[in-house]
């Protein structure tokens, strides 16, 4: 087992950890516990990271929402749930959702839905509809959007 780093070494490690990717507070605290730091030391390091803008919860939430929507094609429900799981505050979640324009959101939804509908090998019927709906709901898209799109594609 490796030695516990000093306060300054841990601070440098965490500065690097936060500089190459946006992090939330929980990830930083978990990393510090992995390094074997004590609660007082963790508080000191987190305050340092906040003061020097290595750690910014709103910036993390905005970046997270943009990335998950554009790259993984997640809907707002999934994004909100994942941010809540990371203990992000409600105002920051609200700010993060402003990163996704309504036009962009609708366009992404329709492209994803069309692509998935045509990729399903089942013929028309309940089984195909269920697979289609389950897929989109799992990705966090609103149920009214999913069911309206399913009815549209069935015709």
PDB file of C-alpha atoms in Angstrom, residues 34-103:
ATOM      1  CA  UNK A  34      -9.276   7.072  -1.681  1.00  0.00           C
ATOM      2  CA  UNK A  35      -6.000   8.883  -1.078  1.00  0.00           C
ATOM      3  CA  UNK A  36      -6.499   8.378   2.668  1.00  0.00           C
ATOM      4  CA  UNK A  37      -7.106  11.995   3.621  1.00  0.00           C
ATOM      5  CA  UNK A  38      -8.941  13.014   6.811  1.00  0.00           C
ATOM      6  CA  UNK A  39     -12.125  15.094   6.926  1.00  0.00           C
ATOM      7  CA  UNK A  40     -10.379  18.329   7.973  1.00  0.00           C
ATOM      8  CA  UNK A  41      -7.806  17.942   5.194  1.00  0.00           C
ATOM      9  CA  UNK A  42     -10.557  17.224   2.674  1.00  0.00           C
ATOM     10  CA  UNK A  43     -12.389  20.404   3.684  1.00  0.00           C
ATOM     11  CA  UNK A  44      -9.186  22.440   3.299  1.00  0.00           C
ATOM     12  CA  UNK A  45      -8.471  21.024  -0.160  1.00  0.00           C
ATOM     13  CA  UNK A  46     -12.054  21.455  -1.392  1.00  0.00           C
ATOM     14  CA  UNK A  47     -12.061  25.106  -0.254  1.00  0.00           C
ATOM     15  CA  UNK A  48      -8.741  25.647  -2.070  1.00  0.00           C
ATOM     16  CA  UNK A  49     -10.142  24.077  -5.261  1.00  0.00           C
ATOM     17  CA  UNK A  50     -13.264  26.251  -5.072  1.00  0.00           C
ATOM     18  CA  UNK A  51     -11.274  29.453  -4.456  1.00  0.00           C
ATOM     19  CA  UNK A  52      -8.954  28.766  -7.383  1.00  0.00           C
ATOM     20  CA  UNK A  53     -11.848  27.801  -9.686  1.00  0.00           C
ATOM     21  CA  UNK A  54     -10.754  24.196 -10.192  1.00  0.00           C
ATOM     22  CA  UNK A  55     -14.097  23.090  -8.826  1.00  0.00           C
ATOM     23  CA  UNK A  56     -17.347  24.721  -9.910  1.00  0.00           C
ATOM     24  CA  UNK A  57     -20.610  22.837  -9.498  1.00  0.00           C
ATOM     25  CA  UNK A  58     -22.609  24.963 -11.969  1.00  0.00           C
ATOM     26  CA  UNK A  59     -19.926  24.644 -14.639  1.00  0.00           C
ATOM     27  CA  UNK A  60     -19.865  20.872 -14.062  1.00  0.00           C
ATOM     28  CA  UNK A  61     -23.657  20.599 -14.345  1.00  0.00           C
ATOM     29  CA  UNK A  62     -23.778  22.638 -17.566  1.00  0.00           C
ATOM     30  CA  UNK A  63     -20.964  20.644 -19.129  1.00  0.00           C
ATOM     31  CA  UNK A  64     -22.537  17.358 -18.033  1.00  0.00           C
ATOM     32  CA  UNK A  65     -25.935  18.250 -19.521  1.00  0.00           C
ATOM     33  CA  UNK A  66     -24.437  19.428 -22.832  1.00  0.00           C
ATOM     34  CA  UNK A  67     -22.236  16.382 -23.196  1.00  0.00           C
ATOM     35  CA  UNK A  68     -24.793  13.737 -22.262  1.00  0.00           C
ATOM     36  CA  UNK A  69     -27.374  15.273 -24.567  1.00  0.00           C
ATOM     37  CA  UNK A  70     -25.093  15.761 -27.569  1.00  0.00           C
ATOM     38  CA  UNK A  71     -22.970  12.631 -27.279  1.00  0.00           C
ATOM     39  CA  UNK A  72     -25.095  10.014 -25.522  1.00  0.00           C
ATOM     40  CA  UNK A  73     -28.415  11.475 -26.756  1.00  0.00           C
ATOM     41  CA  UNK A  74     -30.013  11.489 -23.311  1.00  0.00           C
ATOM     42  CA  UNK A  75     -33.312  13.207 -22.573  1.00  0.00           C
ATOM     43  CA  UNK A  76     -33.864  15.733 -19.810  1.00  0.00           C
ATOM     44  CA  UNK A  77     -35.306  13.209 -17.343  1.00  0.00           C
ATOM     45  CA  UNK A  78     -32.165  11.054 -17.418  1.00  0.00           C
ATOM     46  CA  UNK A  79     -29.888  14.096 -17.182  1.00  0.00           C
ATOM     47  CA  UNK A  80     -31.778  15.445 -14.155  1.00  0.00           C
ATOM     48  CA  UNK A  81     -31.727  12.053 -12.415  1.00  0.00           C
ATOM     49  CA  UNK A  82     -27.997  11.617 -12.999  1.00  0.00           C
ATOM     50  CA  UNK A  83     -27.252  15.113 -11.688  1.00  0.00           C
ATOM     51  CA  UNK A  84     -29.388  14.436  -8.603  1.00  0.00           C
ATOM     52  CA  UNK A  85     -27.464  11.209  -8.044  1.00  0.00           C
ATOM     53  CA  UNK A  86     -24.288  13.319  -8.013  1.00  0.00           C
ATOM     54  CA  UNK A  87     -25.900  15.590  -5.368  1.00  0.00           C
ATOM     55  CA  UNK A  88     -26.031  18.664  -7.593  1.00  0.00           C
ATOM     56  CA  UNK A  89     -28.315  21.417  -6.248  1.00  0.00           C
ATOM     57  CA  UNK A  90     -31.668  22.204  -7.887  1.00  0.00           C
ATOM     58  CA  UNK A  91     -30.637  25.708  -9.125  1.00  0.00           C
ATOM     59  CA  UNK A  92     -27.566  24.207 -10.810  1.00  0.00           C
ATOM     60  CA  UNK A  93     -29.682  21.486 -12.424  1.00  0.00           C
ATOM     61  CA  UNK A  94     -32.067  24.150 -13.719  1.00  0.00           C
ATOM     62  CA  UNK A  95     -29.124  26.140 -15.100  1.00  0.00           C
ATOM     63  CA  UNK A  96     -27.725  23.003 -16.735  1.00  0.00           C
ATOM     64  CA  UNK A  97     -30.970  22.342 -18.606  1.00  0.00           C
ATOM     65  CA  UNK A  98     -30.789  25.816 -20.173  1.00  0.00           C
ATOM     66  CA  UNK A  99     -27.764  24.549 -22.117  1.00  0.00           C
ATOM     67  CA  UNK A 100     -30.104  22.476 -24.289  1.00  0.00           C
ATOM     68  CA  UNK A 101     -32.288  24.554 -26.599  1.00  0.00           C
ATOM     69  CA  UNK A 102     -35.831  23.324 -27.253  1.00  0.00           C
ATOM     70  CA  UNK A 103     -35.180  23.221 -31.006  1.00  0.00           C
TER      71      UNK A 103
END
